[in-house]
mmCIF file of C-alpha atoms in Angstrom:
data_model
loop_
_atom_site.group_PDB
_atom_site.id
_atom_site.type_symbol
_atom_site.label_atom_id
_atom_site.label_comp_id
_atom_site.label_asym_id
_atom_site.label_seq_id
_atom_site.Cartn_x
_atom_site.Cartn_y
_atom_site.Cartn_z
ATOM 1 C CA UNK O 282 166.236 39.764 101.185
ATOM 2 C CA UNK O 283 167.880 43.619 101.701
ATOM 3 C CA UNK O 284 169.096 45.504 98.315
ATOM 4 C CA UNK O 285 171.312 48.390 98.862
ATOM 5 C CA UNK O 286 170.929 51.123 95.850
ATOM 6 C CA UNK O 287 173.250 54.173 95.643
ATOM 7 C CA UNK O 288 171.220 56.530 93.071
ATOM 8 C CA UNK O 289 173.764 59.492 91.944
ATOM 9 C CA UNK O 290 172.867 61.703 89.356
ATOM 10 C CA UNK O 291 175.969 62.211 86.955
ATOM 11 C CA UNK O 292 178.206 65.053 86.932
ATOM 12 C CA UNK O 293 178.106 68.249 85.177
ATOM 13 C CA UNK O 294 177.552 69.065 81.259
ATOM 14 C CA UNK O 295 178.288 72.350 79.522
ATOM 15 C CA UNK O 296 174.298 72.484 78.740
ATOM 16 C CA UNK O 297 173.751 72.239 82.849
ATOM 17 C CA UNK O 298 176.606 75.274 83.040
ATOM 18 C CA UNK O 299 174.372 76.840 80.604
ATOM 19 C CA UNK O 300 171.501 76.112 81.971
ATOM 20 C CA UNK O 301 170.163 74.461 78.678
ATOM 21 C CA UNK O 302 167.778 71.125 79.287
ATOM 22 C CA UNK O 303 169.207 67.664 77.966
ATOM 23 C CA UNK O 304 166.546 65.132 78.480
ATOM 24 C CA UNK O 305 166.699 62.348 76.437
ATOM 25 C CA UNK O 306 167.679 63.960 73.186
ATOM 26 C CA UNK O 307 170.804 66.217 73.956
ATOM 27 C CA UNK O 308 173.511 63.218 74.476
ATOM 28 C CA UNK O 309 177.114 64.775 75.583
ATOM 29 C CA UNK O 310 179.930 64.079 77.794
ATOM 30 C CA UNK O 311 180.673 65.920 81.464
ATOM 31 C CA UNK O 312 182.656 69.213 81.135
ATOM 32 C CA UNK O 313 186.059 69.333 83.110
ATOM 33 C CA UNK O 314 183.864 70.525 86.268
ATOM 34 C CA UNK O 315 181.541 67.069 85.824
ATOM 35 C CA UNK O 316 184.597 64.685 85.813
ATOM 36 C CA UNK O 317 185.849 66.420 88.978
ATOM 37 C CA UNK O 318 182.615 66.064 90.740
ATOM 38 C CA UNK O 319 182.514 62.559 89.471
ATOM 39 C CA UNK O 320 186.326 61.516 90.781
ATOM 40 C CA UNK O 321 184.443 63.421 93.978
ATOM 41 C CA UNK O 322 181.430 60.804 94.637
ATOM 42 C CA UNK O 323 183.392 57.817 93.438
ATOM 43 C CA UNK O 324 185.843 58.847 97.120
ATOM 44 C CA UNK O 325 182.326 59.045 98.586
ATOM 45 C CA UNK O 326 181.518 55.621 97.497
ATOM 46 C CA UNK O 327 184.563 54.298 98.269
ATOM 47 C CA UNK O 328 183.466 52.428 101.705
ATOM 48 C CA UNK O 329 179.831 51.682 100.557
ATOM 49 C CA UNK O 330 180.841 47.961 99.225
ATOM 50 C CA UNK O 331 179.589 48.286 95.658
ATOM 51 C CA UNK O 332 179.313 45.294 93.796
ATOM 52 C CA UNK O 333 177.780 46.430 90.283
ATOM 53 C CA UNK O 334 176.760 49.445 88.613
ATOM 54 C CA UNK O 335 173.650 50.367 86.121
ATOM 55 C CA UNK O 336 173.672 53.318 84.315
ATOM 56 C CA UNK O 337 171.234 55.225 81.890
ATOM 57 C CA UNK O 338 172.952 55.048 78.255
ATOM 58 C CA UNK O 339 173.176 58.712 77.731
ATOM 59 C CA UNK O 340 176.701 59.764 77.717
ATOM 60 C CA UNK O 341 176.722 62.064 80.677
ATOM 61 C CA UNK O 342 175.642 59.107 82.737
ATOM 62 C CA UNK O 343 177.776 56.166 81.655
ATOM 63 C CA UNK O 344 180.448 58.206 82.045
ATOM 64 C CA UNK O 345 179.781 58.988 85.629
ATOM 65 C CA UNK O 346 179.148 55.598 86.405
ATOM 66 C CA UNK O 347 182.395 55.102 84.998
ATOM 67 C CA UNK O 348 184.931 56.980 86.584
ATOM 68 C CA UNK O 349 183.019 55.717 90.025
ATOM 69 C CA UNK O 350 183.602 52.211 88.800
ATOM 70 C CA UNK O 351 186.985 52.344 87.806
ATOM 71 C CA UNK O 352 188.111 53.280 91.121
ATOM 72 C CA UNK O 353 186.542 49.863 92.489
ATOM 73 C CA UNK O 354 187.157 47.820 89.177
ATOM 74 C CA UNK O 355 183.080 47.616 88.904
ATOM 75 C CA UNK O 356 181.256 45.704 85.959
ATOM 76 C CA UNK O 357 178.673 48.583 84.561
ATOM 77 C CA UNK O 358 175.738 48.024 82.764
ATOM 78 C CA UNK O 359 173.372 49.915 81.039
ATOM 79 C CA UNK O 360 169.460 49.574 81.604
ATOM 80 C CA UNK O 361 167.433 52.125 79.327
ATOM 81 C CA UNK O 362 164.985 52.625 81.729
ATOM 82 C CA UNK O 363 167.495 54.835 83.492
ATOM 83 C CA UNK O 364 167.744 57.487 80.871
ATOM 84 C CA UNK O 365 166.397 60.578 81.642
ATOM 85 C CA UNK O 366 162.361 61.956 81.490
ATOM 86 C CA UNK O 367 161.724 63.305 77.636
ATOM 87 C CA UNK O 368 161.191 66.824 77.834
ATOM 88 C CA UNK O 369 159.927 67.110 74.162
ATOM 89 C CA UNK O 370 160.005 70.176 72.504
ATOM 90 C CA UNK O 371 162.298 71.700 75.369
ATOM 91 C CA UNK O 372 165.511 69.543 74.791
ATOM 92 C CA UNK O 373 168.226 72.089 74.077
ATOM 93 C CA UNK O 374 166.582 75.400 75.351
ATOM 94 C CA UNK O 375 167.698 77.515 78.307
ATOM 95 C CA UNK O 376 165.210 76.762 81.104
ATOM 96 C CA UNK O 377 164.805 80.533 81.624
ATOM 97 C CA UNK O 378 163.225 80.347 78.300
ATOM 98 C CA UNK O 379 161.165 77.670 79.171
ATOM 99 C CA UNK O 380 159.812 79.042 82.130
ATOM 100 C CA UNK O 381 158.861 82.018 80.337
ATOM 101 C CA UNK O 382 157.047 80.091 77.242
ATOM 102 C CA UNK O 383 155.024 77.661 79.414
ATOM 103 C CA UNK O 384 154.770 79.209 83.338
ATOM 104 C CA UNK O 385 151.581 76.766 83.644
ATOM 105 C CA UNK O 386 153.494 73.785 83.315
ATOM 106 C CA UNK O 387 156.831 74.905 84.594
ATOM 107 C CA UNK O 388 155.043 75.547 88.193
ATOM 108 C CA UNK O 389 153.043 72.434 88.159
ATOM 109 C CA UNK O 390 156.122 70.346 87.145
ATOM 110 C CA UNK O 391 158.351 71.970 90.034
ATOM 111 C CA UNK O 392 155.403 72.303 91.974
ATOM 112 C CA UNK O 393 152.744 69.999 92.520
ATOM 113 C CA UNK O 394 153.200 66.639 92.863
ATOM 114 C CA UNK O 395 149.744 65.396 92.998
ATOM 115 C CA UNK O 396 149.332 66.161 88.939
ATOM 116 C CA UNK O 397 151.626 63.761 87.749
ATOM 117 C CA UNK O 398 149.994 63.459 84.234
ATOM 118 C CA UNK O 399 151.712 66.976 83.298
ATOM 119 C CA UNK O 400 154.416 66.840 80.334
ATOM 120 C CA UNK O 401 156.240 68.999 78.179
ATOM 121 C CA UNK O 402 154.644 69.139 74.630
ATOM 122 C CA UNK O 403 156.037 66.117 73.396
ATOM 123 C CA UNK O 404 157.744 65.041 75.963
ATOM 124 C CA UNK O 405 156.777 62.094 79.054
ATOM 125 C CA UNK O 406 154.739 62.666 81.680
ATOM 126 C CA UNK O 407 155.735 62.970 85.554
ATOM 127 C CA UNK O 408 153.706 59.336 85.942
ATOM 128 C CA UNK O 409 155.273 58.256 83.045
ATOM 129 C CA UNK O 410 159.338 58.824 83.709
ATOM 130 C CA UNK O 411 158.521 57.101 87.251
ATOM 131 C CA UNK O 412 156.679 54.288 85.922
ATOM 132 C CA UNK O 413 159.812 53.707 83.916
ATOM 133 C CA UNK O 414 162.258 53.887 86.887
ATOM 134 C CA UNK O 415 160.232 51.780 89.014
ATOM 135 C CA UNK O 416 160.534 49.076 86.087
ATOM 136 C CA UNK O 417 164.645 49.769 86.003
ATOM 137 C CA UNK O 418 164.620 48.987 89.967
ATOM 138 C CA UNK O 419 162.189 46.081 89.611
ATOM 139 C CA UNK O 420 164.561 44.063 87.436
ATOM 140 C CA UNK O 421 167.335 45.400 89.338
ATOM 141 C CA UNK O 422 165.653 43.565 92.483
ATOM 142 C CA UNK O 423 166.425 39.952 90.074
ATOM 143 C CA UNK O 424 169.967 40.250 89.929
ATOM 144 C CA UNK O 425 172.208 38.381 92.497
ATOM 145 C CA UNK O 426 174.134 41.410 93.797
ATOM 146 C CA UNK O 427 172.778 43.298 97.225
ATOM 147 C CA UNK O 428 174.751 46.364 96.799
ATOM 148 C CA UNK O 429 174.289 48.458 93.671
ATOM 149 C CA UNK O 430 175.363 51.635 92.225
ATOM 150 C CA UNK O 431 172.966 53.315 90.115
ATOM 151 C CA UNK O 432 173.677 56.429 87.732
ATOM 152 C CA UNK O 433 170.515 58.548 86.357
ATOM 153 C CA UNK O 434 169.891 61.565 85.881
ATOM 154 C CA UNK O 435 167.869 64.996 87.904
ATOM 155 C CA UNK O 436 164.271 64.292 86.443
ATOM 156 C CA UNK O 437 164.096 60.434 86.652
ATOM 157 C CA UNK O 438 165.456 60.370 90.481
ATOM 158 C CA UNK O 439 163.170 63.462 91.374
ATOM 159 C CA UNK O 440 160.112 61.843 89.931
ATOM 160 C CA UNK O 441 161.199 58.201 91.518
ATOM 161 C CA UNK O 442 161.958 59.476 94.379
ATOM 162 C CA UNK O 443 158.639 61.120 94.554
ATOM 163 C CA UNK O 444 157.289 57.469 95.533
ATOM 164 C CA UNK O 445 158.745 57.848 98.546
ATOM 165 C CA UNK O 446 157.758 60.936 99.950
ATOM 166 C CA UNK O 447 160.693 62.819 98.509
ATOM 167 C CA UNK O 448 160.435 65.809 96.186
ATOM 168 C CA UNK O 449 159.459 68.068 94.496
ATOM 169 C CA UNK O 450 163.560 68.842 95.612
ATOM 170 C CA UNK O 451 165.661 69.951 92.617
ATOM 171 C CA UNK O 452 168.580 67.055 92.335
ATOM 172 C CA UNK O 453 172.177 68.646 91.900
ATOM 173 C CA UNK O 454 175.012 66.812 89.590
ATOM 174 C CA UNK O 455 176.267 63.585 91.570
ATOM 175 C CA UNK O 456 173.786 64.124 94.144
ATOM 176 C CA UNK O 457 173.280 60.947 96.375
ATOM 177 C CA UNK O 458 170.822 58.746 97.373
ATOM 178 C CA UNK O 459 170.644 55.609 99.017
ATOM 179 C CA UNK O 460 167.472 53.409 99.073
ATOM 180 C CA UNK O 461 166.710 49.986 100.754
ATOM 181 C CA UNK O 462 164.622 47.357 100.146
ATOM 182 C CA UNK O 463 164.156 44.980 102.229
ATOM 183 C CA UNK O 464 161.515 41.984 102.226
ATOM 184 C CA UNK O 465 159.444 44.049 100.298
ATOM 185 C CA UNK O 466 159.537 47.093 101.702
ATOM 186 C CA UNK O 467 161.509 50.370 100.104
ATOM 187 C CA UNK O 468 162.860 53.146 102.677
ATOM 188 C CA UNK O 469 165.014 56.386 101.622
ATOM 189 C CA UNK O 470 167.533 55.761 104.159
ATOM 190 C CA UNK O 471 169.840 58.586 103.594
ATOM 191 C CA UNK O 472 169.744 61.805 101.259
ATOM 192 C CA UNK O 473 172.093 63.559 99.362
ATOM 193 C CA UNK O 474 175.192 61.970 101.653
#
């Protein structure tokens, strides 16, 4: 059996303009630039034969997923397991001030990959956001479509992604990714197209 998933992160928010961190608890819609560069990826995902697409909840997201749907009349669904990593006690703050507050666990979370126990105080671990992925794309592996659109967000691709050799890359708005599986086996096959 082969499974075709096109991973895009969504388009842009006024908090990524700003430079202000989302996670999970800062829910709100793509700024005029974000529905632009979404009208942009669904053209790019035009020809790839989409049948589906799952999407985190968060606003940002769904509405990605749907302006990429509605030019291919798509059915989207929403898994939570697709929302983005927690980052705790950072939601909301400029990631300048971040970096500044906690350097130790800013470079280890942009840095090294091999600690991926690290979180943000209150927020999930590395381990923990791709643990949560890998459970979206396990039940995505029961459904009876082969070719599936799926829209996240910059920390839960980066840390999935991580699984297969990719990272610690930063993941821009409507980036894309597509991954195969195929009797068992999972290969990147292309990056950022």
């Amino acid at each position: 059996m082969r499974k075709d998933f096109y991973i895009f992160r969504h388009g842009e928010t006024e908090y990524n303009r700003l430079q202000r961190w989302q996670g999970q608890g800062v829910d709100i819609d793509l700024n005029e630039a974000g529905i632009a560069q979404a009208k942009q990826l669904a053209v790019k995902l035009q020809d790839k034969g989409l049948q589906i697409i799952y999407s985190s909840p968060l606003k940002r997201a769904l509405q990605t997923a749907n302006i990429v749907a509605n030019a291919k009349k798509l059915a989207v669904k929403t898994l939570p397991e697709l929302t983005e990593g927690s980052v705790g006690d950072c939601e909301g703050q400029e990631r300048e001030k971040i970096a500044q507050k906690y350097p130790e666990i800013w470079n280890i979370w942009y840095g090294d990959n091999n600690i991926m126990d690290i979180r943000w105080p209150n927020g999930e671990s590395k381990q923990e956001i791709q643990n949560r992925m890998v459970s979206a794309f396990d039940k995505m592996l029961q459904i009876p479509e082969t070719i599936i659109g799926v829209a996240s967000h910059g920390a839960a691709i980066r840390y999935f992604l991580l699984k297969f050799g990719y990272g610690p890359h930063r993941i821009t708005n409507t980036a894309l990714f597509h991954l195969v599986y195929q009797d068992g086996d999972w290969q990147l096959a292309e990056i950022n197209l």
